[in-house]
Amino acid sequence: MKRVTLAVPVYNEEEAIGPFRAAIEELRDELARRFEGGVRLDVLFVNDGSSDSTVERILSWREDTTDVALIDLTRNFGKEAALTAALIEAEGDAVVPIDVDLQDPPALIADMVELWLNGAELVLARRTDRSEDSLAKRSTARWFYRLHNSLAKIQLPENVGDFRLMDRSVVDAVNALPENRRFMKGIFAWVGFTPVFVDYKRPVRSAGKSSFSFWKLWLLAIESITSFSAVPLIMWTYIGLMISMLSLAYACFIVARTFVFGVDVPGYASLLTGILFLGGIQILGIGVLGEYVSSIYSEVKRRPTYLVRTRHGLSPEGSETAKTMNSKQRTR
């Protein structure tokens, strides 16, 4: 029997647990019908520091089945850390990261599993219609993919989120990467493997509201670029060279004009403009450098990506992968 684990990070999603449970029960029936009981479906929740009754509702679900497990983190570490925890702790032959809000339709997983059983190592769910998202969200997503793919060598497939099916070989490759600050979409793309696409229309949220503000999305975009591209650093070499050449050209112009027309008194406006412009360029360059230094500072401390308070339905020490990674952490 093949085992598929759904990796589900949750943060204050008490209203969405009920509809998600109903959708998963329908998915289980579909898998049993289509694959004649040859596929087992587990659900692994990672509670990322929820302050509502999310944990209680998951534990209530767990009382009715042994196929639901919960990892309760000690605080809110962020979705990327929660997803990392889910991938490390998941023990299925294939793992499917999915959000609990049903914007990633669980019914699509049956098609993904069929492709996996036919030999696909990586099945990506691609959004072909995002009309249910706001215009601002669609526009910023489009700009983000274009900016990232123009700056980074690792190309992100457009309109593909975390919702995907990964064979165990893919999950092990992702878990083997050592960095603490993890932009998961970039990591998924970095490990490679040949993808197979399944297209779908993105629906509205089943309940609750998204916890991702514009500021969080902005910080995530910066993290993605600084994690997978050195272009923002390299470009300042060329900006500095261009400003130096323009300054030399302007100096030559001033010398030539002085020989022809004599010495004049320059205006303060042009001098102030030049000082402010160069000062702004320098501060901007320092800011870009600071982003990379911040990433280096975070990595060299080697703090764990997440900490677990309790596990429900899992080994108290965690999976074999988690044990190995924790052992590496302690020896650093």
Short mmCIF file of C-alpha atoms in Angstrom, two decimals:
data_model
loop_
_atom_site.label_atom_id
_atom_site.label_comp_id
_atom_site.label_asym_id
_atom_site.label_seq_id
_atom_site.Cartn_x
_atom_site.Cartn_y
_atom_site.Cartn_z
CA MET A 1 0.00 0.00 0.00
CA LYS A 2 1.31 3.44 -0.95
CA ARG A 3 1.17 6.14 1.70
CA VAL A 4 0.50 9.81 0.90
CA THR A 5 0.94 12.45 3.61
CA LEU A 6 -0.72 15.84 3.44
CA ALA A 7 1.55 18.47 5.02
CA VAL A 8 -0.73 21.19 6.40
CA PRO A 9 0.69 24.28 8.18
CA VAL A 10 -2.03 26.11 10.15
CA TYR A 11 -2.17 29.43 11.96
CA ASN A 12 -5.45 30.63 13.49
CA GLU A 13 -7.56 28.54 11.11
CA GLU A 14 -10.29 27.33 13.48
CA GLU A 15 -13.07 28.20 11.03
CA ALA A 16 -11.42 26.31 8.16
CA ILE A 17 -10.81 22.97 9.91
CA GLY A 18 -14.42 21.77 9.51
CA PRO A 19 -14.72 22.37 5.74
CA PHE A 20 -11.21 20.98 5.23
CA ARG A 21 -12.13 17.80 7.10
CA ALA A 22 -15.21 17.29 4.93
CA ALA A 23 -13.11 17.75 1.77
CA ILE A 24 -10.49 15.27 3.00
CA GLU A 25 -13.14 12.64 3.75
CA GLU A 26 -14.43 13.02 0.19
CA LEU A 27 -10.87 12.69 -1.09
CA ARG A 28 -10.36 9.48 0.91
CA ASP A 29 -13.49 8.00 -0.66
CA GLU A 30 -12.27 9.00 -4.13
CA LEU A 31 -8.83 7.46 -3.54
CA ALA A 32 -10.38 4.22 -2.25
CA ARG A 33 -12.68 4.04 -5.29
CA ARG A 34 -10.08 4.91 -7.91
CA PHE A 35 -7.15 2.92 -6.53
CA GLU A 36 -9.11 0.11 -4.82
CA GLY A 37 -7.66 0.73 -1.39
CA GLY A 38 -4.06 0.75 -2.57
CA VAL A 39 -3.38 4.30 -1.36
CA ARG A 40 -3.48 5.40 2.28
CA LEU A 41 -3.94 9.09 3.07
CA ASP A 42 -2.49 10.68 6.22
CA VAL A 43 -2.91 14.30 7.33
CA LEU A 44 -0.06 15.96 9.23
CA PHE A 45 -0.92 19.37 10.71
CA VAL A 46 1.74 21.77 11.98
CA ASN A 47 0.32 24.37 14.36
CA ASP A 48 2.40 27.51 13.91
CA GLY A 49 1.57 29.19 17.22
CA SER A 50 -2.20 29.60 16.78
CA SER A 51 -3.98 31.59 19.49
CA ASP A 52 -7.51 30.37 18.70
CA SER A 53 -9.07 26.89 18.96
CA THR A 54 -7.27 25.45 15.92
CA VAL A 55 -5.41 22.85 18.00
CA GLU A 56 -8.56 21.74 19.83
CA ARG A 57 -10.45 21.21 16.58
CA ILE A 58 -7.61 19.17 15.09
CA LEU A 59 -7.38 17.03 18.22
CA SER A 60 -11.14 16.53 18.09
CA TRP A 61 -10.75 15.23 14.55
CA ARG A 62 -7.88 12.99 15.67
CA GLU A 63 -10.13 11.29 18.20
CA ASP A 64 -12.10 9.79 15.31
CA THR A 65 -9.16 8.53 13.22
CA THR A 66 -5.54 7.47 13.52
CA ASP A 67 -4.68 9.02 10.16
CA VAL A 68 -4.45 12.56 11.54
CA ALA A 69 -1.34 13.80 13.39
CA LEU A 70 -0.39 17.17 14.85
CA ILE A 71 2.91 18.91 15.56
CA ASP A 72 2.48 21.86 17.92
CA LEU A 73 5.30 24.39 17.61
CA THR A 74 6.36 26.47 20.61
CA ARG A 75 5.48 29.77 18.90
CA ASN A 76 4.78 31.33 15.52
CA PHE A 77 7.87 30.68 13.39
CA GLY A 78 6.26 31.60 10.04
CA LYS A 79 4.78 29.51 7.28
CA GLU A 80 8.12 28.59 5.70
CA ALA A 81 9.35 27.14 9.00
CA ALA A 82 6.04 25.33 9.60
CA LEU A 83 6.17 23.83 6.13
CA THR A 84 9.79 22.78 6.77
CA ALA A 85 8.66 21.02 9.95
CA ALA A 86 5.88 19.22 8.07
CA LEU A 87 8.25 17.97 5.37
CA ILE A 88 10.82 16.78 7.90
CA GLU A 89 8.25 14.95 10.03
CA ALA A 90 6.15 13.49 7.16
CA GLU A 91 6.75 9.80 6.60
CA GLY A 92 4.66 9.12 3.49
CA ASP A 93 5.95 7.69 0.21
CA ALA A 94 4.72 10.98 -1.26
CA VAL A 95 4.04 14.31 0.44
CA VAL A 96 1.56 17.00 -0.59
CA PRO A 97 1.91 20.47 1.01
CA ILE A 98 -1.54 22.04 1.10
CA ASP A 99 -3.26 24.98 2.77
CA VAL A 100 -6.29 24.38 4.94
CA ASP A 101 -8.37 27.17 3.34
CA LEU A 102 -9.36 24.97 0.34
CA GLN A 103 -7.93 27.41 -2.20
CA ASP A 104 -5.78 24.39 -3.01
CA PRO A 105 -8.60 21.94 -3.85
CA PRO A 106 -8.02 18.54 -2.21
CA ALA A 107 -10.04 16.85 -4.97
CA LEU A 108 -7.12 17.55 -7.32
CA ILE A 109 -4.87 15.27 -5.26
CA ALA A 110 -6.45 12.15 -6.75
CA ASP A 111 -5.23 13.18 -10.22
CA MET A 112 -1.80 14.01 -8.77
CA VAL A 113 -1.57 10.61 -7.09
CA GLU A 114 -2.46 8.88 -10.36
CA LEU A 115 0.36 10.68 -12.17
CA TRP A 116 2.73 9.77 -9.32
CA LEU A 117 1.78 6.10 -9.47
CA ASN A 118 2.46 6.23 -13.21
CA GLY A 119 6.05 7.34 -12.57
CA ALA A 120 6.03 11.11 -11.98
CA GLU A 121 8.38 12.21 -9.19
CA LEU A 122 7.03 15.74 -8.99
CA VAL A 123 3.49 16.90 -9.79
CA LEU A 124 2.88 20.67 -9.69
CA ALA A 125 -0.57 22.22 -9.36
CA ARG A 126 -0.68 25.28 -11.65
CA ARG A 127 -3.28 28.02 -11.32
CA THR A 128 -4.74 28.85 -14.72
CA ASP A 129 -7.48 31.14 -13.43
CA ARG A 130 -6.96 33.48 -10.46
CA SER A 131 -10.05 35.61 -11.01
CA GLU A 132 -11.14 34.95 -7.42
CA ASP A 133 -8.03 36.80 -6.19
CA SER A 134 -8.04 40.57 -5.99
CA LEU A 135 -6.55 42.60 -8.83
CA ALA A 136 -3.78 43.82 -6.53
CA LYS A 137 -2.85 40.26 -5.52
CA ARG A 138 -2.83 39.02 -9.12
CA SER A 139 -0.70 41.98 -10.23
CA THR A 140 1.85 41.70 -7.43
CA ALA A 141 2.14 37.93 -7.98
CA ARG A 142 2.82 38.47 -11.69
CA TRP A 143 5.43 41.15 -10.98
CA PHE A 144 7.09 38.97 -8.35
CA TYR A 145 7.54 35.98 -10.67
CA ARG A 146 8.87 38.20 -13.47
CA LEU A 147 11.31 40.03 -11.17
CA HIS A 148 12.57 36.86 -9.51
CA ASN A 149 13.02 34.96 -12.76
CA SER A 150 14.83 37.89 -14.36
CA LEU A 151 17.33 38.13 -11.49
CA ALA A 152 17.81 34.52 -10.36
CA LYS A 153 19.22 31.53 -12.20
CA ILE A 154 16.71 29.28 -10.43
CA GLN A 155 13.45 29.85 -12.29
CA LEU A 156 10.15 29.63 -10.41
CA PRO A 157 7.27 28.19 -12.45
CA GLU A 158 4.69 30.98 -12.69
CA ASN A 159 1.38 30.55 -10.85
CA VAL A 160 2.67 27.50 -8.97
CA GLY A 161 2.60 27.70 -5.18
CA ASP A 162 3.49 25.18 -2.50
CA PHE A 163 0.62 22.88 -3.56
CA ARG A 164 2.33 19.94 -5.24
CA LEU A 165 2.94 16.21 -4.86
CA MET A 166 6.54 15.21 -4.15
CA ASP A 167 7.89 11.70 -4.24
CA ARG A 168 9.94 10.62 -1.20
CA SER A 169 13.15 11.14 -3.20
CA VAL A 170 12.19 14.79 -3.77
CA VAL A 171 11.26 15.31 -0.11
CA ASP A 172 14.57 13.82 1.05
CA ALA A 173 16.45 16.14 -1.32
CA VAL A 174 14.59 19.18 0.07
CA ASN A 175 15.22 18.11 3.67
CA ALA A 176 18.93 17.62 2.96
CA LEU A 177 19.48 21.34 2.29
CA PRO A 178 21.09 22.89 5.38
CA GLU A 179 19.98 26.53 5.36
CA ASN A 180 17.84 27.92 8.19
CA ARG A 181 16.20 30.79 6.31
CA ARG A 182 14.15 28.80 3.85
CA PHE A 183 12.22 30.21 0.90
CA MET A 184 10.44 26.98 0.06
CA LYS A 185 9.34 27.78 -3.49
CA GLY A 186 12.97 28.49 -4.38
CA ILE A 187 14.19 25.36 -2.61
CA PHE A 188 11.59 23.25 -4.42
CA ALA A 189 12.86 24.65 -7.73
CA TRP A 190 16.54 24.30 -6.78
CA VAL A 191 16.44 20.55 -6.13
CA GLY A 192 15.23 19.99 -9.69
CA PHE A 193 13.41 16.83 -10.80
CA THR A 194 11.22 16.85 -13.90
CA PRO A 195 7.77 18.29 -13.13
CA VAL A 196 4.39 17.24 -14.45
CA PHE A 197 1.68 19.93 -14.32
CA VAL A 198 -1.96 19.71 -13.31
CA ASP A 199 -3.98 22.86 -14.06
CA TYR A 200 -6.82 24.13 -11.89
CA LYS A 201 -8.91 27.21 -11.18
CA ARG A 202 -8.15 28.82 -7.85
CA PRO A 203 -11.32 29.09 -5.72
CA VAL A 204 -12.10 31.50 -2.88
CA ARG A 205 -11.18 30.70 0.72
CA SER A 206 -13.61 28.36 2.46
CA ALA A 207 -13.44 30.29 5.75
CA GLY A 208 -11.39 32.82 7.70
CA LYS A 209 -8.98 35.28 6.15
CA SER A 210 -5.41 35.18 4.98
CA SER A 211 -2.74 36.06 7.54
CA PHE A 212 -0.39 37.26 4.80
CA SER A 213 -0.32 41.06 4.73
CA PHE A 214 1.29 43.13 1.99
CA TRP A 215 4.30 43.68 4.26
CA LYS A 216 4.79 39.95 4.84
CA LEU A 217 4.56 39.28 1.12
CA TRP A 218 7.08 42.07 0.47
CA LEU A 219 9.54 40.57 2.97
CA LEU A 220 9.02 37.13 1.40
CA ALA A 221 9.81 38.58 -2.03
CA ILE A 222 13.05 40.13 -0.73
CA GLU A 223 13.95 36.82 0.92
CA SER A 224 13.41 34.97 -2.35
CA ILE A 225 15.68 37.28 -4.34
CA THR A 226 18.49 37.48 -1.78
CA SER A 227 18.40 33.70 -1.25
CA PHE A 228 18.75 32.76 -4.90
CA SER A 229 20.41 35.69 -6.67
CA ALA A 230 23.56 37.79 -6.22
CA VAL A 231 22.48 40.23 -8.95
CA PRO A 232 21.40 42.97 -6.47
CA LEU A 233 24.98 42.94 -5.11
CA ILE A 234 26.73 42.71 -8.47
CA MET A 235 24.66 45.49 -10.03
CA TRP A 236 26.17 48.07 -7.66
CA THR A 237 29.55 47.56 -9.34
CA TYR A 238 28.01 48.70 -12.61
CA ILE A 239 26.04 51.50 -11.00
CA GLY A 240 29.23 52.80 -9.39
CA LEU A 241 31.10 52.49 -12.70
CA MET A 242 28.36 54.36 -14.55
CA ILE A 243 28.28 57.18 -11.99
CA SER A 244 32.10 57.44 -12.09
CA MET A 245 32.09 57.68 -15.90
CA LEU A 246 29.35 60.32 -15.83
CA SER A 247 31.28 62.26 -13.17
CA LEU A 248 34.47 62.12 -15.27
CA ALA A 249 32.57 63.26 -18.35
CA TYR A 250 31.02 66.14 -16.43
CA ALA A 251 34.46 67.12 -15.03
CA CYS A 252 35.85 67.23 -18.56
CA PHE A 253 32.91 69.40 -19.60
CA ILE A 254 33.53 71.82 -16.72
CA VAL A 255 37.25 72.10 -17.59
CA ALA A 256 36.49 72.71 -21.25
CA ARG A 257 33.84 75.31 -20.45
CA THR A 258 36.23 77.11 -18.07
CA PHE A 259 38.89 77.36 -20.78
CA VAL A 260 36.37 78.78 -23.23
CA PHE A 261 34.18 81.01 -21.08
CA GLY A 262 36.33 81.58 -18.02
CA VAL A 263 35.57 80.86 -14.36
CA ASP A 264 31.99 81.29 -13.22
CA VAL A 265 30.24 80.84 -9.88
CA PRO A 266 28.30 77.55 -9.82
CA GLY A 267 24.83 77.42 -8.30
CA TYR A 268 24.05 75.77 -5.03
CA ALA A 269 20.99 73.94 -6.42
CA SER A 270 23.00 71.71 -8.73
CA LEU A 271 25.55 71.03 -5.98
CA LEU A 272 22.84 70.10 -3.46
CA THR A 273 21.08 67.87 -6.01
CA GLY A 274 24.31 66.01 -6.77
CA ILE A 275 25.10 65.47 -3.08
CA LEU A 276 21.61 64.21 -2.27
CA PHE A 277 21.58 61.93 -5.34
CA LEU A 278 24.93 60.33 -4.53
CA GLY A 279 24.00 60.07 -0.84
CA GLY A 280 20.78 58.27 -1.73
CA ILE A 281 22.64 55.88 -4.04
CA GLN A 282 25.15 55.06 -1.31
CA ILE A 283 22.46 54.45 1.33
CA LEU A 284 20.51 52.25 -1.09
CA GLY A 285 23.64 50.22 -1.81
CA ILE A 286 24.32 49.83 1.91
CA GLY A 287 20.72 48.66 2.36
CA VAL A 288 21.12 45.95 -0.29
CA LEU A 289 24.39 44.87 1.31
CA GLY A 290 22.64 44.82 4.68
CA GLU A 291 20.03 42.34 3.39
CA TYR A 292 22.75 39.87 2.49
CA VAL A 293 24.68 40.47 5.72
CA SER A 294 21.44 39.86 7.63
CA SER A 295 21.01 36.51 5.87
CA ILE A 296 24.62 35.56 6.66
CA TYR A 297 24.18 36.60 10.30
CA SER A 298 21.05 34.47 10.62
CA GLU A 299 22.71 31.43 9.06
CA VAL A 300 25.95 31.49 11.06
CA LYS A 301 24.07 31.42 14.37
CA ARG A 302 22.69 28.00 13.32
CA ARG A 303 19.55 28.28 15.40
CA PRO A 304 16.96 25.59 14.59
CA THR A 305 14.30 26.51 12.06
CA TYR A 306 11.54 25.56 14.50
CA LEU A 307 10.97 24.08 17.98
CA VAL A 308 8.31 21.49 18.81
CA ARG A 309 6.21 21.67 21.98
CA THR A 310 4.25 18.43 21.57
CA ARG A 311 3.56 15.76 18.96
CA HIS A 312 0.21 14.00 18.65
CA GLY A 313 0.12 10.79 16.65
CA LEU A 314 3.86 10.79 16.00
CA SER A 315 6.91 9.40 17.75
CA PRO A 316 7.90 11.65 20.71
CA GLU A 317 11.35 12.06 19.16
CA GLY A 318 9.95 12.70 15.68
CA SER A 319 10.71 10.98 12.40
CA GLU A 320 14.10 9.50 11.52
CA THR A 321 14.77 12.56 9.35
CA ALA A 322 13.99 14.87 12.28
CA LYS A 323 16.25 12.87 14.61
CA THR A 324 19.12 13.11 12.13
CA MET A 325 18.69 16.86 11.64
CA ASN A 326 18.41 17.50 15.39
CA SER A 327 21.60 15.51 15.94
CA LYS A 328 23.39 17.66 13.37
CA GLN A 329 22.11 20.79 15.10
CA ARG A 330 23.53 19.66 18.45
CA THR A 331 26.97 18.92 17.01
CA ARG A 332 27.36 22.37 15.43
#
